[in-house]
Amino acid sequence: MVNNNPVSYLLLYLIIEPYAV
């Protein structure tokens, strides 16, 4: 994820968020 794509951050959030709770 070299580019600052909002979609990339969104995917990361969706993947990590359940575990970060």
C-alpha positions as YAML, in Angstrom:
chain: A
units: angstrom
residues:
- id: 1
  name: MET
  ca: [0.00, 0.00, 0.00]
- id: 2
  name: VAL
  ca: [2.41, 2.63, -1.21]
- id: 3
  name: ASN
  ca: [-0.30, 5.01, -2.39]
- id: 4
  name: ASN
  ca: [-2.40, 6.95, 0.08]
- id: 5
  name: ASN
  ca: [-5.65, 5.49, -1.18]
- id: 6
  name: PRO
  ca: [-8.69, 6.07, 1.06]
- id: 7
  name: VAL
  ca: [-9.92, 2.67, -0.06]
- id: 8
  name: SER
  ca: [-6.78, 1.01, 1.28]
- id: 9
  name: TYR
  ca: [-7.27, 2.64, 4.65]
- id: 10
  name: LEU
  ca: [-10.94, 1.67, 4.59]
- id: 11
  name: LEU
  ca: [-10.06, -1.96, 3.94]
- id: 12
  name: LEU
  ca: [-7.45, -1.89, 6.69]
- id: 13
  name: TYR
  ca: [-9.99, -0.39, 9.06]
- id: 14
  name: LEU
  ca: [-12.59, -3.01, 8.22]
- id: 15
  name: ILE
  ca: [-10.04, -5.79, 8.73]
- id: 16
  name: ILE
  ca: [-8.39, -4.48, 11.91]
- id: 17
  name: GLU
  ca: [-11.33, -2.78, 13.62]
- id: 18
  name: PRO
  ca: [-13.01, -5.99, 14.91]
- id: 19
  name: TYR
  ca: [-9.70, -7.06, 16.49]
- id: 20
  name: ALA
  ca: [-8.80, -3.61, 17.85]
- id: 21
  name: VAL
  ca: [-11.90, -3.44, 20.05]
...
